[in-house]
Short mmCIF file of C-alpha atoms in Angstrom, two decimals:
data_model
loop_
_atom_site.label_atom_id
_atom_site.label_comp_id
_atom_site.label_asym_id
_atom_site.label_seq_id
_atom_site.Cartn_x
_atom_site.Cartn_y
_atom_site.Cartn_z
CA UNK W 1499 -12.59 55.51 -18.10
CA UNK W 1500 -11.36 58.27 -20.03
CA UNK W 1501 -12.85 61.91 -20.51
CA UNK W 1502 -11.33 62.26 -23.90
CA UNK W 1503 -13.80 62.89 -26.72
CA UNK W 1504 -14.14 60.74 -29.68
CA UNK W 1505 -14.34 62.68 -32.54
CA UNK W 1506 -14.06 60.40 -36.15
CA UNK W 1507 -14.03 56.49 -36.37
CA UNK W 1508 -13.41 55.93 -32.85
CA UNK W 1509 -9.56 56.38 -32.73
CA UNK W 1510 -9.49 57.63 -29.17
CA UNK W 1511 -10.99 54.37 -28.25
CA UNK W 1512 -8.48 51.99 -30.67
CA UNK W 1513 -5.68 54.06 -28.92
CA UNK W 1514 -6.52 53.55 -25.78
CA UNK W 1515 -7.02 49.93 -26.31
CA UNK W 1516 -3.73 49.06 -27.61
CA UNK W 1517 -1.80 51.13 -25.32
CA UNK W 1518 -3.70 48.65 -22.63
CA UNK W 1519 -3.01 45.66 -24.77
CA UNK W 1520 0.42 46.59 -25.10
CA UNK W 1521 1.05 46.82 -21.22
CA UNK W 1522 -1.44 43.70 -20.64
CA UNK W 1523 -4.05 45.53 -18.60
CA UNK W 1524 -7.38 43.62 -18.04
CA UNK W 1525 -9.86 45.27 -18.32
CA UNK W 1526 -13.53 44.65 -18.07
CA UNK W 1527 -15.11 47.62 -19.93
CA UNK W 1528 -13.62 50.65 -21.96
CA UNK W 1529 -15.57 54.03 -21.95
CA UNK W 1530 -14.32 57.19 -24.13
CA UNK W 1531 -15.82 60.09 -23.05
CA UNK W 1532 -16.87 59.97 -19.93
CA UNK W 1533 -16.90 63.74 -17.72
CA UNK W 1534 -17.41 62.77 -14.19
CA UNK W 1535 -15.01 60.56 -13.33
CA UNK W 1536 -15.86 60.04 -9.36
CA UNK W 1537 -19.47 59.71 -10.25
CA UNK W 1538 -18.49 56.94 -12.90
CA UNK W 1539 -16.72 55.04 -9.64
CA UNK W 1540 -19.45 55.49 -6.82
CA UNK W 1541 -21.66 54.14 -9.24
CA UNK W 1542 -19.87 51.09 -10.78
CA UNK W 1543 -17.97 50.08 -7.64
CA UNK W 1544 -14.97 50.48 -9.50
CA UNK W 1545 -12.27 49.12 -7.35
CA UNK W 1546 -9.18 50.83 -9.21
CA UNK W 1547 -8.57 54.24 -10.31
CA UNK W 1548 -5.65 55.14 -12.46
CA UNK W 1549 -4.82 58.85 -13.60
CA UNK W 1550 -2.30 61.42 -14.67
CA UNK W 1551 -4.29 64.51 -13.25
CA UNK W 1552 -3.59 64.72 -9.75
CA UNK W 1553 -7.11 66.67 -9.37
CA UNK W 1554 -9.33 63.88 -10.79
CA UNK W 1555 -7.60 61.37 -8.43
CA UNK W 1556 -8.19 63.56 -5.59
CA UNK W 1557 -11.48 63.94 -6.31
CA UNK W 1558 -11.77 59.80 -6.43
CA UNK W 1559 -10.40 59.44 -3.26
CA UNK W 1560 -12.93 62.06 -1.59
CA UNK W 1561 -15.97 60.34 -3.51
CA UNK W 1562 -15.13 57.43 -4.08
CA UNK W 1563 -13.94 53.51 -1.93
CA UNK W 1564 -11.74 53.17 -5.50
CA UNK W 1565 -8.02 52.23 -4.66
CA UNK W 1566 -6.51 55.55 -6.41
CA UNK W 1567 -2.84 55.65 -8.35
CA UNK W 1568 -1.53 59.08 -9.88
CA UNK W 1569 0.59 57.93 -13.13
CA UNK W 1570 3.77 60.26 -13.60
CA UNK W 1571 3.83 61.13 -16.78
CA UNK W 1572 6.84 63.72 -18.85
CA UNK W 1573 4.18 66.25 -18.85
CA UNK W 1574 3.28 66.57 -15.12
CA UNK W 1575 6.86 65.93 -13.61
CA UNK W 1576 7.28 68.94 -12.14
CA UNK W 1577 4.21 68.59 -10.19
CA UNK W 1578 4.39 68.92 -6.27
#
């Protein structure tokens, strides 16, 4: 589940899927696009929850029964 936007011949979506492929995540469905995140998870029984903004995986854990992982990435290092 990613809130990024597609915006011309679905490129957001053919990243995302080989950065997946290339670390061999499974992975039932892909969706680009998608704005409320939690809502997405209480709705789908989703039961994992990967993300690099430590706000939209605190809002998962709040809403949602979704195992929930922050991913470190360069940009958000210095976060507390």
């Amino acid at each position: 589940v990613s809130a990024r936007e597609e915006r011309r011949g679905n490129i957001v979506y053919k990243i995302t899927e080989q950065w997946l492929g290339l670390w061999k995540v499974e992975y039932d469905k892909l969706l680009i696009g998608v704005t409320h995140k939690s809502k997405y998870l209480c709705d789908n029984h989703i039961d994992y929850f990967f993300d690099d903004l430590w706000e939209n995986c605190v809002e998962a854990k709040k809403y949602s029964s979704s195992v929930v992982c922050h991913i470190r990435c360069s940009y958000n290092q210095e976060m507390n």
